[in-house]
PDB file of C-alpha atoms (C1' of nucleotides) in Angstrom:
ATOM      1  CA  UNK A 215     101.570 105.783  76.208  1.00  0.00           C
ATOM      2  CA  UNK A 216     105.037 105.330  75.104  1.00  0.00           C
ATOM      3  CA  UNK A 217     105.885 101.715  75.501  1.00  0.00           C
ATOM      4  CA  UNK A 218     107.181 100.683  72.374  1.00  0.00           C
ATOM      5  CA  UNK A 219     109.770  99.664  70.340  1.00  0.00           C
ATOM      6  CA  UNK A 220     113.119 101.202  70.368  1.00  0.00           C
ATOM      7  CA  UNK A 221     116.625 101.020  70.545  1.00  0.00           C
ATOM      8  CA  UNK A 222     117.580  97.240  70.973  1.00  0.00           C
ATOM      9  CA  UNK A 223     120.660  96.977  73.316  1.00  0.00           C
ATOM     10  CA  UNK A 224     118.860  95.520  76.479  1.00  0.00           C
ATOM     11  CA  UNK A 225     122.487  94.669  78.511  1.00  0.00           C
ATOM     12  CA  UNK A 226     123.661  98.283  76.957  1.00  0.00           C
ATOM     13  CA  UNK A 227     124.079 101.366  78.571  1.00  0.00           C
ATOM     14  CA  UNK A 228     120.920 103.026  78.463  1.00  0.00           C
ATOM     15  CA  UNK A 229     121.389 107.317  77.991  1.00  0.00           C
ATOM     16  CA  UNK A 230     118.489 108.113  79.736  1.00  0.00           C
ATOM     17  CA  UNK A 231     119.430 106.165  82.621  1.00  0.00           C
ATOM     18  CA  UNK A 232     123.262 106.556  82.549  1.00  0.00           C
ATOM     19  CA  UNK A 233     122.848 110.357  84.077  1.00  0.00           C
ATOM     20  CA  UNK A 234     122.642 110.636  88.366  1.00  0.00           C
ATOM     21  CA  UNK A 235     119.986 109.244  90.430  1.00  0.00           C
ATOM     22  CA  UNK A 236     119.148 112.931  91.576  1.00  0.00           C
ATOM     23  CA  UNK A 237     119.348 114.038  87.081  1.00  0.00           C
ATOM     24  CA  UNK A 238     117.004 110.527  86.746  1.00  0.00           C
ATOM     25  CA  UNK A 239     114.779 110.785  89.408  1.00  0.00           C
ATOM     26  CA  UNK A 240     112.978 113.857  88.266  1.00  0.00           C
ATOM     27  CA  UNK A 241     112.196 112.399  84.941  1.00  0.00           C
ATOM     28  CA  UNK A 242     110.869 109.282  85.910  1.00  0.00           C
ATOM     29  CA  UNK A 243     107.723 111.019  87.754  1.00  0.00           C
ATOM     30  CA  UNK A 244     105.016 110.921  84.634  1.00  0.00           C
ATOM     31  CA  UNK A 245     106.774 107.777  83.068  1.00  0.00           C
ATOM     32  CA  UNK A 246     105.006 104.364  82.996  1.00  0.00           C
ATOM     33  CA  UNK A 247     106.492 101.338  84.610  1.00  0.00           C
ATOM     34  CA  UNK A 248     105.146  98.125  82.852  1.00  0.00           C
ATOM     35  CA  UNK A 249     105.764  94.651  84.210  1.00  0.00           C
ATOM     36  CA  UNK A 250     104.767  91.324  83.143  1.00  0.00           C
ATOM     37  CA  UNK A 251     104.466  88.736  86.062  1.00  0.00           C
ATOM     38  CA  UNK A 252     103.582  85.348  85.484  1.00  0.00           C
ATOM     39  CA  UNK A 253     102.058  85.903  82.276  1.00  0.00           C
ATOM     40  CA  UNK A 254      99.934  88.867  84.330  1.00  0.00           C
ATOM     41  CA  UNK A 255     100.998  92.801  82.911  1.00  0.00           C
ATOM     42  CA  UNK A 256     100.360  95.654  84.946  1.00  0.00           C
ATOM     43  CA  UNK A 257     101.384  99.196  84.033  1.00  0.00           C
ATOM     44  CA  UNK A 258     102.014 101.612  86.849  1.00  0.00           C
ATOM     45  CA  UNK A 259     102.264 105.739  86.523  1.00  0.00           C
ATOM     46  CA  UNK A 260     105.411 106.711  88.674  1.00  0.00           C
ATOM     47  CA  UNK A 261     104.451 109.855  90.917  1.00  0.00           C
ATOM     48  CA  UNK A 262     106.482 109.748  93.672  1.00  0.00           C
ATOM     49  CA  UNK A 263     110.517 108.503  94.054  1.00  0.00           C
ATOM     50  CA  UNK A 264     113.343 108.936  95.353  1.00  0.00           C
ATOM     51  CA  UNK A 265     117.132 109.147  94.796  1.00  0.00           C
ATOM     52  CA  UNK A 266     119.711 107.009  95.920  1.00  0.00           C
ATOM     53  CA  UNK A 267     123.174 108.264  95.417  1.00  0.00           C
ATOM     54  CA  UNK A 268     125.331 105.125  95.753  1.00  0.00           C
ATOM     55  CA  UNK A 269     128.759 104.932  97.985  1.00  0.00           C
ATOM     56  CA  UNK A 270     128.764 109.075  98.956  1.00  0.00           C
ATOM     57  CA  UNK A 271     125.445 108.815 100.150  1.00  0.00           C
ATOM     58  CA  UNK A 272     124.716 107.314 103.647  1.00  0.00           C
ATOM     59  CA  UNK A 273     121.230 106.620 103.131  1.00  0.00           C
ATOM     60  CA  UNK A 274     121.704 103.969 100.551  1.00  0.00           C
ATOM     61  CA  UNK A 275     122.154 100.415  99.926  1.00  0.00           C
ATOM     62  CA  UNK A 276     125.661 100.629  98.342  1.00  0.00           C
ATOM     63  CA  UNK A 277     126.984 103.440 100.951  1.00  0.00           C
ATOM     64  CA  UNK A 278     128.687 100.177 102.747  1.00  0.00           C
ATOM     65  CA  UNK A 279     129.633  98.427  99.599  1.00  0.00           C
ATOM     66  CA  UNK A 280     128.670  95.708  97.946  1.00  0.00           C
ATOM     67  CA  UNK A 281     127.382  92.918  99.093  1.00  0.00           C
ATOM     68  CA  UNK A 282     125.280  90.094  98.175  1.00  0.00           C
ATOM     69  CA  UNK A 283     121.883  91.266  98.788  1.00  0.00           C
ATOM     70  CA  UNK A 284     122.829  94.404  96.705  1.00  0.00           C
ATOM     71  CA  UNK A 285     124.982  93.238  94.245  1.00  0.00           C
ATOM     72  CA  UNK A 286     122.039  94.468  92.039  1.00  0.00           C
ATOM     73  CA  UNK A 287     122.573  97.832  92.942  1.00  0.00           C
ATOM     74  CA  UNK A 288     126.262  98.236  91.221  1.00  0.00           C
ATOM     75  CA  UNK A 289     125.296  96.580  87.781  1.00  0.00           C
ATOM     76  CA  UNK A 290     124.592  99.055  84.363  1.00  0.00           C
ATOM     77  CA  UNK A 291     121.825 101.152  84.282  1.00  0.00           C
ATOM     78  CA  UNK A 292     118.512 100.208  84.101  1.00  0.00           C
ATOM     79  CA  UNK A 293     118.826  97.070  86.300  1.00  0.00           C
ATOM     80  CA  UNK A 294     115.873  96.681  88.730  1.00  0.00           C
ATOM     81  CA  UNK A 295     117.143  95.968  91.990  1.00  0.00           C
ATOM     82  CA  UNK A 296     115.015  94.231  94.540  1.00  0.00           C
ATOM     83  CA  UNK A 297     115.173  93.585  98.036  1.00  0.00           C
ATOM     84  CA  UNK A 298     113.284  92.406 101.300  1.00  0.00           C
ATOM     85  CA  UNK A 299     112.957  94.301 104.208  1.00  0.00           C
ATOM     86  CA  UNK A 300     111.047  94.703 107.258  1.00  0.00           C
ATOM     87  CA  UNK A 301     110.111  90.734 107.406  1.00  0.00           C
ATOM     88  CA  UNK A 302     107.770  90.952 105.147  1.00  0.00           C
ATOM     89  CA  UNK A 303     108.383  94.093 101.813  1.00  0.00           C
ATOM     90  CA  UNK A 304     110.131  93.851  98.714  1.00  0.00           C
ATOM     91  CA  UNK A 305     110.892  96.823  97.117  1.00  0.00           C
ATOM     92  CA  UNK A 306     111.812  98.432  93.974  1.00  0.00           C
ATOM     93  CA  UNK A 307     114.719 100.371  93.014  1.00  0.00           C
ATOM     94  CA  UNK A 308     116.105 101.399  88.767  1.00  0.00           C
ATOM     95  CA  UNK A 309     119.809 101.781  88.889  1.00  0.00           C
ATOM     96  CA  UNK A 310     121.029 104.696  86.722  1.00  0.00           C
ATOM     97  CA  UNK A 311     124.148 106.720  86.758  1.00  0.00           C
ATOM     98  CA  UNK A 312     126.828 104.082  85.735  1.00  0.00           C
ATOM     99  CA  UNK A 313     128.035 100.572  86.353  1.00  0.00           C
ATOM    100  CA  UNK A 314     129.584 100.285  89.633  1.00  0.00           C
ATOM    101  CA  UNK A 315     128.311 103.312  91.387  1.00  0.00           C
ATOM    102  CA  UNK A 316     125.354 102.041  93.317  1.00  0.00           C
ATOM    103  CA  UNK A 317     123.275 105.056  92.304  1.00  0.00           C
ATOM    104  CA  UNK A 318     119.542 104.236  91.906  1.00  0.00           C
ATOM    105  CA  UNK A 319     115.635 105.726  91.972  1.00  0.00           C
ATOM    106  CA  UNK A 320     113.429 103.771  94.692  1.00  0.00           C
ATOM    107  CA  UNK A 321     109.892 103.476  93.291  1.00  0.00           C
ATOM    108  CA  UNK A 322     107.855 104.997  95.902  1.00  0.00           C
ATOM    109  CA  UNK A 323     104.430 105.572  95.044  1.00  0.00           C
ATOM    110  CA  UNK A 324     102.558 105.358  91.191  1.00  0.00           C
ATOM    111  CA  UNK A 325      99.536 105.181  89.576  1.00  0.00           C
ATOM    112  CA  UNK A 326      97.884 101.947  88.064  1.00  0.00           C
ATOM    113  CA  UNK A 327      96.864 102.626  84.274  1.00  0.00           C
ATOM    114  CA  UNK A 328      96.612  99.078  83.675  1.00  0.00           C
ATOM    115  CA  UNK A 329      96.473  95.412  84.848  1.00  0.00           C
ATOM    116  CA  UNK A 330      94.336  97.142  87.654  1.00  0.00           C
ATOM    117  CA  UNK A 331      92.431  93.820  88.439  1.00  0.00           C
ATOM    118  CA  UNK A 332      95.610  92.122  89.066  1.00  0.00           C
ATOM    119  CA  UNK A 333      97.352  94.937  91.009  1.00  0.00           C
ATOM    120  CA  UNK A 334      93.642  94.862  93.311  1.00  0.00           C
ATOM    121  CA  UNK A 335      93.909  90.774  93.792  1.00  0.00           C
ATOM    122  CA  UNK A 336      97.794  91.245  94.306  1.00  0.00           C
ATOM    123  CA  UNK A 337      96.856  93.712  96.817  1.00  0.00           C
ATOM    124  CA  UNK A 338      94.033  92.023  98.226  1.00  0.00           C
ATOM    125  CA  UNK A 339      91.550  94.577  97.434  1.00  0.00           C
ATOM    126  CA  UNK A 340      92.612  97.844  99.339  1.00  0.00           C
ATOM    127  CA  UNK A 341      89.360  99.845 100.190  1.00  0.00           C
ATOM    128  CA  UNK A 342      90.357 102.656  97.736  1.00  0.00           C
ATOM    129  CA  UNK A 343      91.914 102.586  94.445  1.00  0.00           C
ATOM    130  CA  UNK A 344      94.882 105.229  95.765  1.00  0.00           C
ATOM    131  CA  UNK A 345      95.952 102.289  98.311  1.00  0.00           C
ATOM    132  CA  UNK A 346      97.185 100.199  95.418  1.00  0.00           C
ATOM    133  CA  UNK A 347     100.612 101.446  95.236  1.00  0.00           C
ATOM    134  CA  UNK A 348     100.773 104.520  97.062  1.00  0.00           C
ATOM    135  CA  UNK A 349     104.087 103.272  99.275  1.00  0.00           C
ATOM    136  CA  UNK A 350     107.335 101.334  97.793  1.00  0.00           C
ATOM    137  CA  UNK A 351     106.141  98.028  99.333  1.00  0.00           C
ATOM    138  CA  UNK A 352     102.465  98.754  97.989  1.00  0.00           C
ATOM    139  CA  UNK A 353     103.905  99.452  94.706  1.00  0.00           C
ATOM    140  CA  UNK A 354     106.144  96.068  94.023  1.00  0.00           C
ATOM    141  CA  UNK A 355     103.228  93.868  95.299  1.00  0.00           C
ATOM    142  CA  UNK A 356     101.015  95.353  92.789  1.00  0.00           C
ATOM    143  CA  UNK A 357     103.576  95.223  90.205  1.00  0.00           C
ATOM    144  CA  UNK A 358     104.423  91.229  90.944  1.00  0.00           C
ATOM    145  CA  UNK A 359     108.272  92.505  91.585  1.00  0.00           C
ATOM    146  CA  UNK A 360     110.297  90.495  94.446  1.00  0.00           C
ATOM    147  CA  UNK A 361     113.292  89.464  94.702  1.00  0.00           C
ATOM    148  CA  UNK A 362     112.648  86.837  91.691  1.00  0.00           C
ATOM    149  CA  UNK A 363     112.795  90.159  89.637  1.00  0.00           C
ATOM    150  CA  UNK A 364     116.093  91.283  91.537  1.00  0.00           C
ATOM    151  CA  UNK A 365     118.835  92.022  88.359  1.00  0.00           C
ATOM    152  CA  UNK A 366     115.832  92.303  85.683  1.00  0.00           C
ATOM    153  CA  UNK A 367     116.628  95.086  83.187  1.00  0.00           C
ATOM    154  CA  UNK A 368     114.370  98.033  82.602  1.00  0.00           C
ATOM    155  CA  UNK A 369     115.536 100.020  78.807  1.00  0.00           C
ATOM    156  CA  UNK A 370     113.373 102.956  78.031  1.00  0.00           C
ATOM    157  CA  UNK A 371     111.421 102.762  75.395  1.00  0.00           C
ATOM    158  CA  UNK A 372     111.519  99.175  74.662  1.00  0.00           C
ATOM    159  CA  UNK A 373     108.831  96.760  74.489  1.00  0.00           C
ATOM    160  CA  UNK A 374     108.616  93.711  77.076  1.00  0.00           C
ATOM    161  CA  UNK A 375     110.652  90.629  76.178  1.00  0.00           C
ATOM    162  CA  UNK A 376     110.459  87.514  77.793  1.00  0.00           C
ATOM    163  CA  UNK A 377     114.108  86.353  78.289  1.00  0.00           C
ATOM    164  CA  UNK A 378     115.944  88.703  77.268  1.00  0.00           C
ATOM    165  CA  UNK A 379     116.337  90.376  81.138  1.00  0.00           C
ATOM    166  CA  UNK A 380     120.012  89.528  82.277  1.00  0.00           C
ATOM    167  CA  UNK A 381     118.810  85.700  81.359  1.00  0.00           C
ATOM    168  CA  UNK A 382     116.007  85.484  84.195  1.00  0.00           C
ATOM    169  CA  UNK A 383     114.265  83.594  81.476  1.00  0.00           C
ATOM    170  CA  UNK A 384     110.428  83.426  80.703  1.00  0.00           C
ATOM    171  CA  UNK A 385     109.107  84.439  84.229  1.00  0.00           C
ATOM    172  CA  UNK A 386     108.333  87.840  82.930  1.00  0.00           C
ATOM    173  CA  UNK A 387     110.106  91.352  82.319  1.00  0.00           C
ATOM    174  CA  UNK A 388     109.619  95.085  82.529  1.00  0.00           C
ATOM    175  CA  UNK A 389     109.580  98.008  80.427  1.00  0.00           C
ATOM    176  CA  UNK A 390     110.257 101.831  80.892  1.00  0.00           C
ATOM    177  CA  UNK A 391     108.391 104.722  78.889  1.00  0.00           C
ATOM    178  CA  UNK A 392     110.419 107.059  77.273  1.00  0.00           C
ATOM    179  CA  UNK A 393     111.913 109.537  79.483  1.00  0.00           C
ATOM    180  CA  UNK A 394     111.054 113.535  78.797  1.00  0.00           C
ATOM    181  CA  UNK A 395     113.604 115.813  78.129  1.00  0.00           C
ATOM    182  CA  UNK A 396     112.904 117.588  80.825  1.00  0.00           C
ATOM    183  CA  UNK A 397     110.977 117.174  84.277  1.00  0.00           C
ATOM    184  CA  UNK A 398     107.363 117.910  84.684  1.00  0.00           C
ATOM    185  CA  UNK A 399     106.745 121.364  85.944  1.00  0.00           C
ATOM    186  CA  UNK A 400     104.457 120.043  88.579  1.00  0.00           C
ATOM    187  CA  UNK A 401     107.475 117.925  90.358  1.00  0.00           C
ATOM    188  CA  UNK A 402     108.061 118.742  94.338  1.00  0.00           C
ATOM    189  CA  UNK A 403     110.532 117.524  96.086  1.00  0.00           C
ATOM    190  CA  UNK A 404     110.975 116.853 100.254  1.00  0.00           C
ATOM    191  CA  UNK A 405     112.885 114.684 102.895  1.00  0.00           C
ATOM    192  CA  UNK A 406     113.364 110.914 102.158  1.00  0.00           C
ATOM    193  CA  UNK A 407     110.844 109.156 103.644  1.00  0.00           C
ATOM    194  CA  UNK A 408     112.282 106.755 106.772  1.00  0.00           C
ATOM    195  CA  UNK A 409     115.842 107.399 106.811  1.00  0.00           C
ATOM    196  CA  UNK A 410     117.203 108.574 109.536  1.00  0.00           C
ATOM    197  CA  UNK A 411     120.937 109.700 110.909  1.00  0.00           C
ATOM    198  CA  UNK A 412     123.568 110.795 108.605  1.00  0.00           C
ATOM    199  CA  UNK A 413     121.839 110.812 104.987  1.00  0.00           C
ATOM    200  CA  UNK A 414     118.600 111.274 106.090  1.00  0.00           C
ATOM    201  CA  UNK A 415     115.712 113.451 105.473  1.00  0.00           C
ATOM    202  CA  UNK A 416     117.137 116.522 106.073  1.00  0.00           C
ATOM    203  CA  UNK A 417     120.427 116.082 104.825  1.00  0.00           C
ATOM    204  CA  UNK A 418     119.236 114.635 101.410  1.00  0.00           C
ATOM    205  CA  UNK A 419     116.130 116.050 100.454  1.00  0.00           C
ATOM    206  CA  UNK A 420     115.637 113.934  97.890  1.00  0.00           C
ATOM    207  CA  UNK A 421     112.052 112.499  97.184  1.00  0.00           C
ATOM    208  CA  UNK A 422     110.694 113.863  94.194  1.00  0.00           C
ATOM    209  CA  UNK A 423     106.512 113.326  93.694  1.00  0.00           C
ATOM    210  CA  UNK A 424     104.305 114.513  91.460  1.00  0.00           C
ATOM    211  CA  UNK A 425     101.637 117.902  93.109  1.00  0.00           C
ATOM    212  CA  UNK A 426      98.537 116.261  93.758  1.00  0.00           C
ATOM    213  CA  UNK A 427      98.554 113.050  93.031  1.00  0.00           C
ATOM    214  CA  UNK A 428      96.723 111.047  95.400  1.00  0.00           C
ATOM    215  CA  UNK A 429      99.494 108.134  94.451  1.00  0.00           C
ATOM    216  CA  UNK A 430     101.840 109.561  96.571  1.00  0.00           C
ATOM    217  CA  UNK A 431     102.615 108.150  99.513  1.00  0.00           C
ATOM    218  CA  UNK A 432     102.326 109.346 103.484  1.00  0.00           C
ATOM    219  CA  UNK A 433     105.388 110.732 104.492  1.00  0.00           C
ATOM    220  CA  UNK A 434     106.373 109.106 107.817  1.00  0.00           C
ATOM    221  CA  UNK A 435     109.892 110.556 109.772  1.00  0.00           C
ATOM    222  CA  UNK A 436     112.365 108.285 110.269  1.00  0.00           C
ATOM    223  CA  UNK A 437     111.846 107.094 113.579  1.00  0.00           C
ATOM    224  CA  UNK A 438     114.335 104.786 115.790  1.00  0.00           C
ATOM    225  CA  UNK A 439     112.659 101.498 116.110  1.00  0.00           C
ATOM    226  CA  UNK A 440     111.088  99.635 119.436  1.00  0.00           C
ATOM    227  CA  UNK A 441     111.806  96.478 120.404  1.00  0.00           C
ATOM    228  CA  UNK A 442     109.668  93.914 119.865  1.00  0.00           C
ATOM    229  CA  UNK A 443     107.626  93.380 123.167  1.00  0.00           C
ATOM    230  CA  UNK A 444     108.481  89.999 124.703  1.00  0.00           C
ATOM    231  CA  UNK A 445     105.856  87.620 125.061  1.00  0.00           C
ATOM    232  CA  UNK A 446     103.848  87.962 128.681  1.00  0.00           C
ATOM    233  CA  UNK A 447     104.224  91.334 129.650  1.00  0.00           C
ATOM    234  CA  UNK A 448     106.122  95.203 129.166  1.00  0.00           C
ATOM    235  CA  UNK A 449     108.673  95.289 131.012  1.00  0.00           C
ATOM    236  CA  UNK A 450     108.120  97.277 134.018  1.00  0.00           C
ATOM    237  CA  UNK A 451     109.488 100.688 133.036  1.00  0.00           C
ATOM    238  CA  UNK A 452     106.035 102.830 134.931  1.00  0.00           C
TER     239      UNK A 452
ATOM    240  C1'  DG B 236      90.832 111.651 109.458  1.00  0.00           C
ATOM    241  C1'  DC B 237      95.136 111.197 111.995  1.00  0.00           C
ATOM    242  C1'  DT B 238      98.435 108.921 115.127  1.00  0.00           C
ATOM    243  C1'  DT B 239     100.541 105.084 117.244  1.00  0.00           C
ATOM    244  C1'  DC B 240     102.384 100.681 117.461  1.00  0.00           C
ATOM    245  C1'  DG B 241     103.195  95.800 116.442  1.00  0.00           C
ATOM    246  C1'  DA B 242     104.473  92.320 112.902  1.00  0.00           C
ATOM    247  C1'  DT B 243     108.243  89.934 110.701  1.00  0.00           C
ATOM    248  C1'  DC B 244     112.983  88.313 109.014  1.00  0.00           C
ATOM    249  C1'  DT B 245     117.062  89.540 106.437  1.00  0.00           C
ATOM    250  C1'  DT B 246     121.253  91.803 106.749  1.00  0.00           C
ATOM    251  C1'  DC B 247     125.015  93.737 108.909  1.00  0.00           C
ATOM    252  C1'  DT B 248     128.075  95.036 112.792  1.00  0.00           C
TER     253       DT B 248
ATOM    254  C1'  DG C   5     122.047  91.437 118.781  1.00  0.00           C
ATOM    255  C1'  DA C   6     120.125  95.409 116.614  1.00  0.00           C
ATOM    256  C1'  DA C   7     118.285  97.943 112.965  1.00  0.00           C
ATOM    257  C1'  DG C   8     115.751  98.502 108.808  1.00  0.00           C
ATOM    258  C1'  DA C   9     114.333 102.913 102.064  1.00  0.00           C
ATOM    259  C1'  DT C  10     107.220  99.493 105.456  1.00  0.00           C
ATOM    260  C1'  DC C  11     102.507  98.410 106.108  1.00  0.00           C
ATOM    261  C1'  DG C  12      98.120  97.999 108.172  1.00  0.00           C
ATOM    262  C1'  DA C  13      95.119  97.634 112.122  1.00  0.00           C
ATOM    263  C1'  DA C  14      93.520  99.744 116.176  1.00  0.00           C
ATOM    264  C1'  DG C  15      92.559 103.613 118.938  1.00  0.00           C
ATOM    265  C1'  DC C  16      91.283 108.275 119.425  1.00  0.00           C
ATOM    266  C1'  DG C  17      89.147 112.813 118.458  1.00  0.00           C
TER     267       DG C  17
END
DNA sequence: GCTTCGATCTTCT
DNA sequence: GAAGATCGAAGCG
């Protein structure tokens, strides 16, 4: 694999991630994620992602601006931006394009190539290997990312560095594989996965995963979420 | 194997 | 107050 070392500017613009999110996205299926976690490193195969065009695109993070639980999202290219959601998920997004634009790749789904007996006990042992990261949320638990990794930077092609990630310090870092030239020829792409209205799946169909790979994740509609039941009983609506 | 639904809490309107 | 870039358990065939 291709982590290495390379070109040395961690805070500068990266090439191969200063192109779109829909250009970036593509060419990150194939690539290898590596992140070291509390002195833990676990390498991950990206096979499924998608694209996040910033403001212009009503599916993402930025399309409302920024704020302070995406400030992430507008930095250069290459930041990792992190965020909770659902109560209880982090996830994992790579900002590309450039500074300011809010364009990014959510990690959806990958492969673990290595640090797979940390990625099982971070997962608490799924049944099969495929449920290690086969989902966004599945993905940054078995990677270690939450929001402690929110504003990390990710350079291609560079080897992991303890503090040298936007000053986080020695809690870890992550590194990006070399991207290809050009995409796979095995890359599909679809609906986003859970986003619905204006932006969503069939609007922007842009998830990009790898043919066959088991990695991938299920795709689920966006569906318009039920209220939480209150405590006794329904309410009587038969 | 597939489908449905509840859990949980941050963020935004 | 409502929705959300999700997940996993339970139920069903």
């Amino acid at each position: 694999m291709a982590i290495g070392t390379g070109p040395s500017a961690v805070t500068g613009t990266d090439p191969q991630l200063s192109r779109t999110a829909l250009e970036v996205a593509p060419l990150l299926l194939g690539a290898v994620l590596t992140v070291e976690r509390g002195g833990l490193r676990v390498a991950v195969r990206l096979t499924e992602v998608e694209a996040y065009e910033g403001e212009q695109d009503p599916g993402s993070h930025g399309f409302r601006g920024r704020t302070a639980r995406n400030s992430s999202l507008f930095g250069p290219p290459g930041t990792l931006y992190c965020y909770f959601t659902y109560g209880m998920h982090y996830c994992a997004n790579i900002v590309c394009g450039t500074e300011g634009r809010a364009s990014a790749v959510l990690l959806r789904g990958g492969e673990i190539i290595a640090g797979e007996e940390t990625a099982k006990a971070r997962r608490r042992n799924p049944a099969r290997a495929r449920d290690l990261a086969n989902g966004p949320a599945k993905l940054a638990q078995a990677l270690g990312l939450d929001l402690g990794c929110d504003g990390w930077h990710v350079a291609t092609g560079q080897e992991i560095s303890s503090g040298t990630n936007g000053g986080i310090g020695a809690d870890g870092g992550a590194a990006l594989s070399p991207l290809p030239a050009v995409e796979p020829p095995d890359v599909r792409t679809g609906p986003r996965v859970g986003v619905a209205g204006p932006g969503g799946s069939a609007d922007y169909p842009w998830r990009f995963w790898l043919e066959g790979e088991e990695s991938v994740s299920v795709y689920r509609p966006a569906q318009p979420r039920k209220r939480r039941k209150p405590a006794g009983r329904t309410p009587g609506t038969d």
